[in-house]
Tab-separated table of C-alpha atoms in Angstrom:
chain	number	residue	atom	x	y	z
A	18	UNK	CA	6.376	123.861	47.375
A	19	UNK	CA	9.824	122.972	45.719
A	20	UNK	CA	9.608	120.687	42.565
A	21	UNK	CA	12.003	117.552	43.078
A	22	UNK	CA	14.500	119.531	40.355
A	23	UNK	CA	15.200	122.642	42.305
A	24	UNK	CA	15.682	120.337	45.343
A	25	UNK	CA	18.013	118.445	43.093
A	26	UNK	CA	19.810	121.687	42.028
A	27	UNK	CA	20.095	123.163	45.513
A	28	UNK	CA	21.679	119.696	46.334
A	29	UNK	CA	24.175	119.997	43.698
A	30	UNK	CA	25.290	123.424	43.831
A	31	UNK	CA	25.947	123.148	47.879
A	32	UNK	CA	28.090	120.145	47.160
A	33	UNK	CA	29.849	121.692	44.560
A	34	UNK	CA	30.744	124.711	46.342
A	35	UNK	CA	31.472	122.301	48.958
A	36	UNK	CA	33.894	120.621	47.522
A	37	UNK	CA	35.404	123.885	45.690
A	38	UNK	CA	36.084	124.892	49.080
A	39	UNK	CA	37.739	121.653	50.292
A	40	UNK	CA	40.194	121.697	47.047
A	41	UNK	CA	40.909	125.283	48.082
A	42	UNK	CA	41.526	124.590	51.809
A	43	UNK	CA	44.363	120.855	50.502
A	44	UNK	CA	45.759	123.934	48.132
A	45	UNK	CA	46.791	125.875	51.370
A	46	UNK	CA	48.011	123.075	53.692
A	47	UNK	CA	51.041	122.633	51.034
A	48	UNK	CA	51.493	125.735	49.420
A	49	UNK	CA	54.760	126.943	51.527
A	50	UNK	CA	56.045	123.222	51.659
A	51	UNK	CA	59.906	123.901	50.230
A	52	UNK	CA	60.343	121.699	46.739
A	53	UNK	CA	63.831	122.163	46.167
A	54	UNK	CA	66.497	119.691	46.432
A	55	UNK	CA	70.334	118.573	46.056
A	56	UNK	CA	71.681	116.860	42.933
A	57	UNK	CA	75.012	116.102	41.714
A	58	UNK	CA	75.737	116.075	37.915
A	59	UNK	CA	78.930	115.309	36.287
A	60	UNK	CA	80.257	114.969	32.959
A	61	UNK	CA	81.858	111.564	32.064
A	62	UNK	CA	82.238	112.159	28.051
A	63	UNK	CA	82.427	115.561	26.219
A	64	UNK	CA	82.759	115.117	22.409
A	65	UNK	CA	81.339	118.013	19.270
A	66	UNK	CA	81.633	117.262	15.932
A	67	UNK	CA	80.776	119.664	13.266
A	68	UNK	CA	78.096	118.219	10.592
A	69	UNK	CA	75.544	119.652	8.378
A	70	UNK	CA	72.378	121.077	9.795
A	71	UNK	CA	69.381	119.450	8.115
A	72	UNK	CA	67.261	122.732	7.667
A	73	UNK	CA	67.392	124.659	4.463
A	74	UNK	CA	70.428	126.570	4.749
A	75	UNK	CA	72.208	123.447	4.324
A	76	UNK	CA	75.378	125.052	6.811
A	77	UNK	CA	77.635	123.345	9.069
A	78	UNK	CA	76.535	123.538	12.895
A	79	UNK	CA	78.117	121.816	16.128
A	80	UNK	CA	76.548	119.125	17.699
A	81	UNK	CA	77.408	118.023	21.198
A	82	UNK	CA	77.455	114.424	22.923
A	83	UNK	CA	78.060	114.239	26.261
A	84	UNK	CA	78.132	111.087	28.594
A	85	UNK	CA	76.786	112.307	32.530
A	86	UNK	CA	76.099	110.952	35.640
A	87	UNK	CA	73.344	112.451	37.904
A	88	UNK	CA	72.451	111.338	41.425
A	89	UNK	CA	69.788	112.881	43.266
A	90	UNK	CA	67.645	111.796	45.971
A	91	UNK	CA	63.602	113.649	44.901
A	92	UNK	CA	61.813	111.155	47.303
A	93	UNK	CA	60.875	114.279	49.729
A	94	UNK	CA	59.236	116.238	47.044
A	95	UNK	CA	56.193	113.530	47.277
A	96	UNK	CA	53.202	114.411	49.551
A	97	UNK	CA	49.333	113.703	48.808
A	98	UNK	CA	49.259	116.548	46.726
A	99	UNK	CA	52.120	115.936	44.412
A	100	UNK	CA	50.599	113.922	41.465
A	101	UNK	CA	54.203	113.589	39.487
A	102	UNK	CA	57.525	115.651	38.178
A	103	UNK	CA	58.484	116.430	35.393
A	104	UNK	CA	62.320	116.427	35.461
A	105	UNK	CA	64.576	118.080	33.006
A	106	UNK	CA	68.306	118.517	32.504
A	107	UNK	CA	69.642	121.419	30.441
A	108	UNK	CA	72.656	122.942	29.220
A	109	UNK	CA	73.582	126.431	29.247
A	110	UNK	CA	76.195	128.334	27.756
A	111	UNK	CA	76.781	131.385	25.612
A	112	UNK	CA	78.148	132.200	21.957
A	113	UNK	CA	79.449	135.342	20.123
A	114	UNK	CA	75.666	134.914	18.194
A	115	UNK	CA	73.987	134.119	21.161
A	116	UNK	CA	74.074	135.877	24.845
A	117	UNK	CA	72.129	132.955	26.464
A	118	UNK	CA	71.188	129.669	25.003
A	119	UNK	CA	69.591	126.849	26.664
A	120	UNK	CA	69.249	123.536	25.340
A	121	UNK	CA	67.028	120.241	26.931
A	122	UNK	CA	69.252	117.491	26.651
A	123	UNK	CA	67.484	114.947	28.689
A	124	UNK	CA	64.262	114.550	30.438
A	125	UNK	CA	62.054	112.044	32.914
A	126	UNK	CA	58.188	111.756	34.161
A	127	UNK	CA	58.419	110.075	37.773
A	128	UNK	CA	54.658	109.671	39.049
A	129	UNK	CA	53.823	108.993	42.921
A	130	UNK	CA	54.574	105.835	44.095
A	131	UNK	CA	57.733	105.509	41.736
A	132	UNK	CA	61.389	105.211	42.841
A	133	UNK	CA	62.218	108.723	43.195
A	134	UNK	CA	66.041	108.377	44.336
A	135	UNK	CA	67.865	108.719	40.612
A	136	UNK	CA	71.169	106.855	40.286
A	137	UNK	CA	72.459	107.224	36.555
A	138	UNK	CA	75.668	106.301	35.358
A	139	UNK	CA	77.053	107.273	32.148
A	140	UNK	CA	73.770	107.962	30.707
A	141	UNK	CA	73.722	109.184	27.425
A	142	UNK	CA	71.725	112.513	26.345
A	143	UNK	CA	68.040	111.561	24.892
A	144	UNK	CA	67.861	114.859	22.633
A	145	UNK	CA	70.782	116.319	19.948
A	146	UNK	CA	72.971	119.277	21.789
A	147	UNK	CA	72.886	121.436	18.557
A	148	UNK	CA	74.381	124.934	18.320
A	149	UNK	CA	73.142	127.153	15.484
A	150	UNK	CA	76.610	127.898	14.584
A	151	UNK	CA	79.982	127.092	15.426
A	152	UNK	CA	79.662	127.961	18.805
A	153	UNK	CA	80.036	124.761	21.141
A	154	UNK	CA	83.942	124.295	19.895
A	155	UNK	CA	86.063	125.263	22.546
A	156	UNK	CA	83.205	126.611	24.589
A	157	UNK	CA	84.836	127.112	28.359
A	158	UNK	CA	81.713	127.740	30.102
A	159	UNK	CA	78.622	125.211	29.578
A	160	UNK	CA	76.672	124.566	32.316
A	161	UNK	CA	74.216	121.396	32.823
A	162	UNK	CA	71.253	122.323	35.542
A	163	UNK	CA	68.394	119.440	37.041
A	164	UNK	CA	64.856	121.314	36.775
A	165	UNK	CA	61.804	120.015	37.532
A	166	UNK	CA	58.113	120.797	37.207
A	167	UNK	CA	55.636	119.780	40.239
A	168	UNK	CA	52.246	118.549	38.715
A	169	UNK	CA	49.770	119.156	41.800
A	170	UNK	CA	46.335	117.500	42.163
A	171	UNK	CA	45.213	121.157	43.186
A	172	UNK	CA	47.202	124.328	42.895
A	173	UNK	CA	50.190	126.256	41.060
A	174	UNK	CA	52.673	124.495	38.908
A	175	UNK	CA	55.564	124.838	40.333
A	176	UNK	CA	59.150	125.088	38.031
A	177	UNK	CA	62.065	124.679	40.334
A	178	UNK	CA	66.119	124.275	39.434
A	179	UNK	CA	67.859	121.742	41.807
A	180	UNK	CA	71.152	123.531	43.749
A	181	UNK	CA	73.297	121.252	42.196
A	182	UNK	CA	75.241	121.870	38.871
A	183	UNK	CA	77.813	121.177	36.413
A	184	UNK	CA	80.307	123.287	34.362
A	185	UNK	CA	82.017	122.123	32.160
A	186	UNK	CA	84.107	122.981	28.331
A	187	UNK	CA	83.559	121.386	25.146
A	188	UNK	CA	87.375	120.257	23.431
A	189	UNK	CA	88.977	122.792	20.945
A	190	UNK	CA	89.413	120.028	17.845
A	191	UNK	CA	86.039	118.841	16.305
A	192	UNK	CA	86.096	114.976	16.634
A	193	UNK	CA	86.134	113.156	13.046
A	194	UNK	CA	85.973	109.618	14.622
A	195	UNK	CA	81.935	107.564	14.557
A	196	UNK	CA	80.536	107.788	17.945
């Protein structure tokens, strides 16, 4: 009647759509869970220097360092289908060039089973706060936001912003002094 391959085939499409359906039905059961949580950010060290950007105009740009702390407890945001976050911590602000800029100054992969409660203490950015100008220099209104990304086992990718954040201004005098 049936050859042994179209049993085979039958056997492996059912199980497919099978387990198509299965992945479909774990998508639902946490699609409304709520990802967003509380962090606290603060600025312990605000310094900008102006320096020469590296790129072929050869200009002077500002350059921020900053010194934060950032607490923040991200243990909740784990269930079976959370695989790991992507966490990021930028700075906003605007400039007479610019309406809105946003820069990534530091960033963190936590995977499940990992300690998911961050504690930092004057933690130092891991990527250069450049402006393309001279715009960080007295700058009254720079804010630093915690965002993370949720990468599922099944299901959207989620980009959320914690409700926590941090403004803060950079000094009016460009610092001359080695960091």
């Amino acid at each position: 009647m049936h050859s042994l391959l179209s049993r085979g085939n039958a056997i492996v499409a059912y199980t497919l759509s099978l387990l198509a359906c299965l992945t479909f039905i774990c998508f639902l059961s946490t699609l409304f869970v709520d990802y967003r949580a509380n962090s606290s950010i603060n600025t312990v060290k605000v310094v900008v220097k102006n320096v020469p950007d590296y790129s072929a105009s050869r200009e002077k740009c500002d350059l921020g360092f900053i010194t934060f702390d950032l607490q923040a407890n991200l243990t909740r945001l784990f269930n079976w289908n959370v695989k790991q976050l992507f966490l990021y911590l930028t700075a906003e602000y605007s400039t007479a060039n610019n309406v809105l800029s946003q820069v990534v100054l530091w960033d963190k992969i936590i995977l499940r089973g990992e300690n998911a409660v961050l504690d930092f203490k004057s933690m130092n950015t891991k990527y250069y706060f450049w402006d393309d100008g001279n715009g960080l220099r007295g700058n009254q209104n720079v804010t630093l936001t915690l965002s993370w990304n949720i990468i599922p086992n099944a299901g959207l990718l989620p980009s959320l912003v914690s409700h926590g954040r941090h403004s803060f201004s950079f000094p009016s005098d460009y610092t001359v002094a080695r960091l």
